[in-house]
Short mmCIF file of C-alpha atoms in Angstrom, two decimals:
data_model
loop_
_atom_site.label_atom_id
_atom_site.label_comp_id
_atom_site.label_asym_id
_atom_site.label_seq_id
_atom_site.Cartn_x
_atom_site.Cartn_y
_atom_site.Cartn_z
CA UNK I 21 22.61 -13.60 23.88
CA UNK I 22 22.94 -10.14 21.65
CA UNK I 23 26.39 -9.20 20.47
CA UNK I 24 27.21 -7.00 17.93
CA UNK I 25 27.74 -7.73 14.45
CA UNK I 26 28.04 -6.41 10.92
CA UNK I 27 25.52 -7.07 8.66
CA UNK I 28 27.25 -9.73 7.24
CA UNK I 29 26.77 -11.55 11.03
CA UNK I 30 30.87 -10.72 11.48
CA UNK I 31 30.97 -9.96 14.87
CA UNK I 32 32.32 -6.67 15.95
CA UNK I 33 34.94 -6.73 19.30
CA UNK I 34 32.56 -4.28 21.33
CA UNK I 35 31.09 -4.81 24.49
CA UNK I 36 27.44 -4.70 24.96
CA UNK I 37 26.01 -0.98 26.23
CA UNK I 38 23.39 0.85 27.58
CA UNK I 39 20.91 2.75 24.68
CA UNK I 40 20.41 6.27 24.72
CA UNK I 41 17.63 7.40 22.56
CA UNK I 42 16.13 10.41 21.57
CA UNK I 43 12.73 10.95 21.41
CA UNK I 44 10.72 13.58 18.68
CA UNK I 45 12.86 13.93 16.45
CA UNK I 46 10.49 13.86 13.13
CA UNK I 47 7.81 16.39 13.25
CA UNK I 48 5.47 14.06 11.22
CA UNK I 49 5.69 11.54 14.67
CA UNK I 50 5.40 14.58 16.90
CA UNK I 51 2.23 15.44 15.02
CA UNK I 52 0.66 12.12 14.65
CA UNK I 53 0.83 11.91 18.52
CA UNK I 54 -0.18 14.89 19.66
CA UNK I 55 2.69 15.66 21.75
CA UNK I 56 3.91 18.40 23.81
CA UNK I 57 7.65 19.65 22.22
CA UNK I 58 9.97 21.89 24.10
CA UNK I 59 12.84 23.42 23.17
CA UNK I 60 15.34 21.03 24.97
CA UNK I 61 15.96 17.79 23.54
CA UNK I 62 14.25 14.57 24.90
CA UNK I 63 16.57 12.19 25.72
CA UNK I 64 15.85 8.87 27.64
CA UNK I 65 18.09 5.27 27.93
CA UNK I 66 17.33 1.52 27.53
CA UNK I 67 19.25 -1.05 29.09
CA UNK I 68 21.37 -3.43 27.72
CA UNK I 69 19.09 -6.35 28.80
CA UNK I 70 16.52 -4.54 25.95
CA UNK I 71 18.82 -5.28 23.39
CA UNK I 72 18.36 -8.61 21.12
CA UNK I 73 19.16 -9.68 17.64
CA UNK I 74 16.44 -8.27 15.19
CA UNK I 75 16.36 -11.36 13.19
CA UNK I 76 15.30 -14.38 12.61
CA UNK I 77 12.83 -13.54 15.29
CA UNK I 78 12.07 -11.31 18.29
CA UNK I 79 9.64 -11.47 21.01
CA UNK I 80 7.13 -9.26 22.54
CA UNK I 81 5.21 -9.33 25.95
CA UNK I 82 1.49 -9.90 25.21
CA UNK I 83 -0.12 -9.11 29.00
CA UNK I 84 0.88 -5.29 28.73
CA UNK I 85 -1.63 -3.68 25.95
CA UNK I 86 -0.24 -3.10 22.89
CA UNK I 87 3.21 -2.85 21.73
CA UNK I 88 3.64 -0.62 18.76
CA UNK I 89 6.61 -0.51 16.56
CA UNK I 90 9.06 2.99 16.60
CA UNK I 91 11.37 2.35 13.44
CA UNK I 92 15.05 4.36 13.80
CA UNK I 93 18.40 4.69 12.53
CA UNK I 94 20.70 3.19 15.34
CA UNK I 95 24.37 4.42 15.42
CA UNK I 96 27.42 2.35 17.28
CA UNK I 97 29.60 3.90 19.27
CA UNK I 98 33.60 2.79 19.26
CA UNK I 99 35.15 5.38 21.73
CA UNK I 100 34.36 6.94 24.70
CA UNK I 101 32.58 10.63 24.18
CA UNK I 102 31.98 12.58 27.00
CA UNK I 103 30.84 16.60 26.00
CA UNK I 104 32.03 15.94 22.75
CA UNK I 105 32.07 17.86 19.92
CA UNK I 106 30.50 17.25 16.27
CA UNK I 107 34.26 16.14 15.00
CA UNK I 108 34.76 14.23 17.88
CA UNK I 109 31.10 12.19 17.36
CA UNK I 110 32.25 11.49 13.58
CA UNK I 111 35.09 9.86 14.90
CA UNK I 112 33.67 7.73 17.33
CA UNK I 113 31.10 6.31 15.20
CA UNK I 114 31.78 2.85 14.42
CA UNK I 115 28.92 1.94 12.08
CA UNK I 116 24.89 2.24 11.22
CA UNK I 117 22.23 0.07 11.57
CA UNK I 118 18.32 -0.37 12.22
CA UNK I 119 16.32 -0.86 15.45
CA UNK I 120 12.55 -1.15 16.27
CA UNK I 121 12.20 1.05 19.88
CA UNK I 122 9.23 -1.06 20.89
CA UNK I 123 7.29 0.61 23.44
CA UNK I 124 4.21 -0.53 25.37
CA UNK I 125 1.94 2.13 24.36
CA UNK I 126 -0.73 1.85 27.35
CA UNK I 127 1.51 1.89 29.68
CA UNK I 128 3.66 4.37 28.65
CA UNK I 129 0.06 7.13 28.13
CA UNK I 130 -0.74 5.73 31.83
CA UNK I 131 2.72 7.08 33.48
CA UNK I 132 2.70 9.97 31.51
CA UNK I 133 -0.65 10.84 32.80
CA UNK I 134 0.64 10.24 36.10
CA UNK I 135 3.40 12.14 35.74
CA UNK I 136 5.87 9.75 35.98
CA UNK I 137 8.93 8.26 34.00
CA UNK I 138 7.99 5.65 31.21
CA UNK I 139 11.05 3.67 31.33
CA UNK I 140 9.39 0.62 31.91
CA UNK I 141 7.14 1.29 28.85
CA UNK I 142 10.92 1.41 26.45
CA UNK I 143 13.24 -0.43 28.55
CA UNK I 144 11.85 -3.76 29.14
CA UNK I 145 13.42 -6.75 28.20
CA UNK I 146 14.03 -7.24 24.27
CA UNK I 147 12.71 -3.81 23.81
CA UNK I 148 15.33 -2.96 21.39
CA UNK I 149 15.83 -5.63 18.70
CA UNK I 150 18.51 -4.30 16.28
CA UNK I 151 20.13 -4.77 13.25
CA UNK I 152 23.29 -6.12 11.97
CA UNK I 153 25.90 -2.53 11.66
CA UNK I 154 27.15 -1.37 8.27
CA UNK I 155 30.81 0.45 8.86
CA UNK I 156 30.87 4.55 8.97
CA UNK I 157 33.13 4.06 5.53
CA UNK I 158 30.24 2.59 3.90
CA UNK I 159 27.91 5.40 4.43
CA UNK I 160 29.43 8.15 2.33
CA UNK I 161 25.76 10.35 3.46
CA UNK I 162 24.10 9.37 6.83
CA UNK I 163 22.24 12.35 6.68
CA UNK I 164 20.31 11.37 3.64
CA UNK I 165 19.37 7.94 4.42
CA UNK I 166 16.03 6.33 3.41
CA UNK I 167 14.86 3.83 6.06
CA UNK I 168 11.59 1.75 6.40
CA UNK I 169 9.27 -1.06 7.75
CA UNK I 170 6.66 -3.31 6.38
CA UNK I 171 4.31 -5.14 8.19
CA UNK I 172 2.86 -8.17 6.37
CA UNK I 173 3.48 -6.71 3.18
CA UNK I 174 2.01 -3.40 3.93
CA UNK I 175 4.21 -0.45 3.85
CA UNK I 176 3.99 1.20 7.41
CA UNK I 177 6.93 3.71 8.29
CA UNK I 178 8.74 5.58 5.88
CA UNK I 179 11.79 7.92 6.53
CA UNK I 180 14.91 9.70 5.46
CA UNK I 181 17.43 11.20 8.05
CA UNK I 182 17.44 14.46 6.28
CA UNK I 183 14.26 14.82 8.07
CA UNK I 184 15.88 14.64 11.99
CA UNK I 185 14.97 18.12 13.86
CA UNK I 186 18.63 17.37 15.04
CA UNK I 187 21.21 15.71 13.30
CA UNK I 188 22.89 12.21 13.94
CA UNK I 189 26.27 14.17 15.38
CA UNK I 190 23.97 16.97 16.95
CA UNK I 191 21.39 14.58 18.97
CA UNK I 192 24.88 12.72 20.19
CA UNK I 193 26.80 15.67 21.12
CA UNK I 194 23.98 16.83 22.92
CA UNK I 195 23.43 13.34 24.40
CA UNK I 196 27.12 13.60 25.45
CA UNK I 197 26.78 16.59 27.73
CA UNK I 198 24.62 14.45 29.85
CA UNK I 199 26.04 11.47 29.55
CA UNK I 200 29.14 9.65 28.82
CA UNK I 201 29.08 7.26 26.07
CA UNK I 202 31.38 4.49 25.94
CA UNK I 203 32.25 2.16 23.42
CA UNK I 204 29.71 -0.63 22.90
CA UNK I 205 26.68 1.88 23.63
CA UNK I 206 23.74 2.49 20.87
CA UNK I 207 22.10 5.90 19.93
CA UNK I 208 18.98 5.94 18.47
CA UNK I 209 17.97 8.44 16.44
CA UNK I 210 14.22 8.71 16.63
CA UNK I 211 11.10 7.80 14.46
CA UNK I 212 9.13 9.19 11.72
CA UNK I 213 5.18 8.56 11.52
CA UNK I 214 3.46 5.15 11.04
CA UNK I 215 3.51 3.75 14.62
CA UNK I 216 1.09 1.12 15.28
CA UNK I 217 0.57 -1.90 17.25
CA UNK I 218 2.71 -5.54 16.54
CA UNK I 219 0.50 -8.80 16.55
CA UNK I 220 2.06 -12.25 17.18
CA UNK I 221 2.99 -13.89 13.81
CA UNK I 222 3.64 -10.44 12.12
CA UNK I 223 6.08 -10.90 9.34
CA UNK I 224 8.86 -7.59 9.53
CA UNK I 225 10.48 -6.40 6.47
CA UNK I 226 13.01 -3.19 7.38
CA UNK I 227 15.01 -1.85 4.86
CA UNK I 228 18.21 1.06 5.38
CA UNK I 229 18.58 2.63 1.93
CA UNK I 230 20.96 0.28 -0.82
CA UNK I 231 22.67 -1.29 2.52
CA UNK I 232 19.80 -3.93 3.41
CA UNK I 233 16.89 -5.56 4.15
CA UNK I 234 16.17 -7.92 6.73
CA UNK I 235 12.72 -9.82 6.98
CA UNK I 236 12.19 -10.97 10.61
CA UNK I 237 8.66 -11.96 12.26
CA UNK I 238 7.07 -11.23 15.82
CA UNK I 239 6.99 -14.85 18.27
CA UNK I 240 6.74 -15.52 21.65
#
């Protein structure tokens, strides 16, 4: 069962919530798949049955096509925001953390061909592992964070926050005029470039600037 905990494995007295996640929010991503942009933000939700622990291990379903890592910063929210304003976000933020938004990638270009919603390509079970949480006081800058993933020893996302088209308190105020956020819930931030497929027996290594590291492998 996920709960949430510092990074030091404390846990933190928050129930478990839905995800909201935003999705191109690096143009190097945007580019590298080709995608359509519009001027309105993308915003779309995981359950809480996606979330698990990132480490030791996490799982991933193997009769879907291929499941392709989507590094991000993940931010916890304490208090309930509901068309909040940027002063309002700050203080709801309880902490910072990684997550891999795994997404089943063949499914997900089927529905969209189709026209359809791809929550079933993002919100499956365990489609969110996620980090321990570092506290908001620790983070003097979360604007200027360096974040990244190696697979098997090969660097394969790199990215700094400075590089969001919107901003960690902009993405969740926006996020907030649609809907309410309570405490417990995770935002996730969106991915720079480098996504690519995960293979059973894949060794993780994700990093968030000075904070971390965690090393973590792909099982079944």
């Amino acid at each position: 069962m996920y709960q949430h905990q510092t990074i030091a494995q404390q846990s933190i007295p928050l129930p478990l919530g839905k995800v909201v996640c935003i999705g191109q929010n690096y143009q190097d991503h945007i580019a590298e798949m080709q995608s359509k942009t519009a001027p309105e933000a993308l915003f779309f939700i995981k359950p809480a049955t996606a979330l698990v622990p990132l480490s030791p291990s996490f799982t991933i379903p193997l009769e879907q096509g291929a499941v392709h890592n989507e590094l991000e910063v993940a931010v916890l929210i304490a208090k309930p925001l509901k068309k909040a304003s940027f002063s309002e976000v700050h203080e709801a933020i309880w902490g910072y953390g990684l997550a891999l938004d795994l997404t089943l990638r063949e499914v997900q270009a089927k529905l969209k061909q189709l026209g359809r919603p791809w929550e079933i390509a993002k919100g499956f079970d365990g489609a969110c592992p996620l980090s321990g949480f570092v506290p908001k006081q620790a983070v003097q800058h979360p604007q200027q964070l360096d974040f990244s993933l190696t697979v098997n020893g090969e660097v394969r996302q790199q990215g700094n926050s400075a590089n969001m088209i919107r901003g960690i308190s902009q993405l969740i105020s926006e996020m907030s005029q649609h809907f309410t956020l309570l405490p417990g819930d995770v935002v996730l931030t969106g991915t720079p470039a480098g996504v690519g497929p995960l293979q059973l027996g894949d060794t993780l290594e994700l990093q968030l600037a000075d904070f971390f590291s965690i090393t973590t492998k792909v099982s079944n």
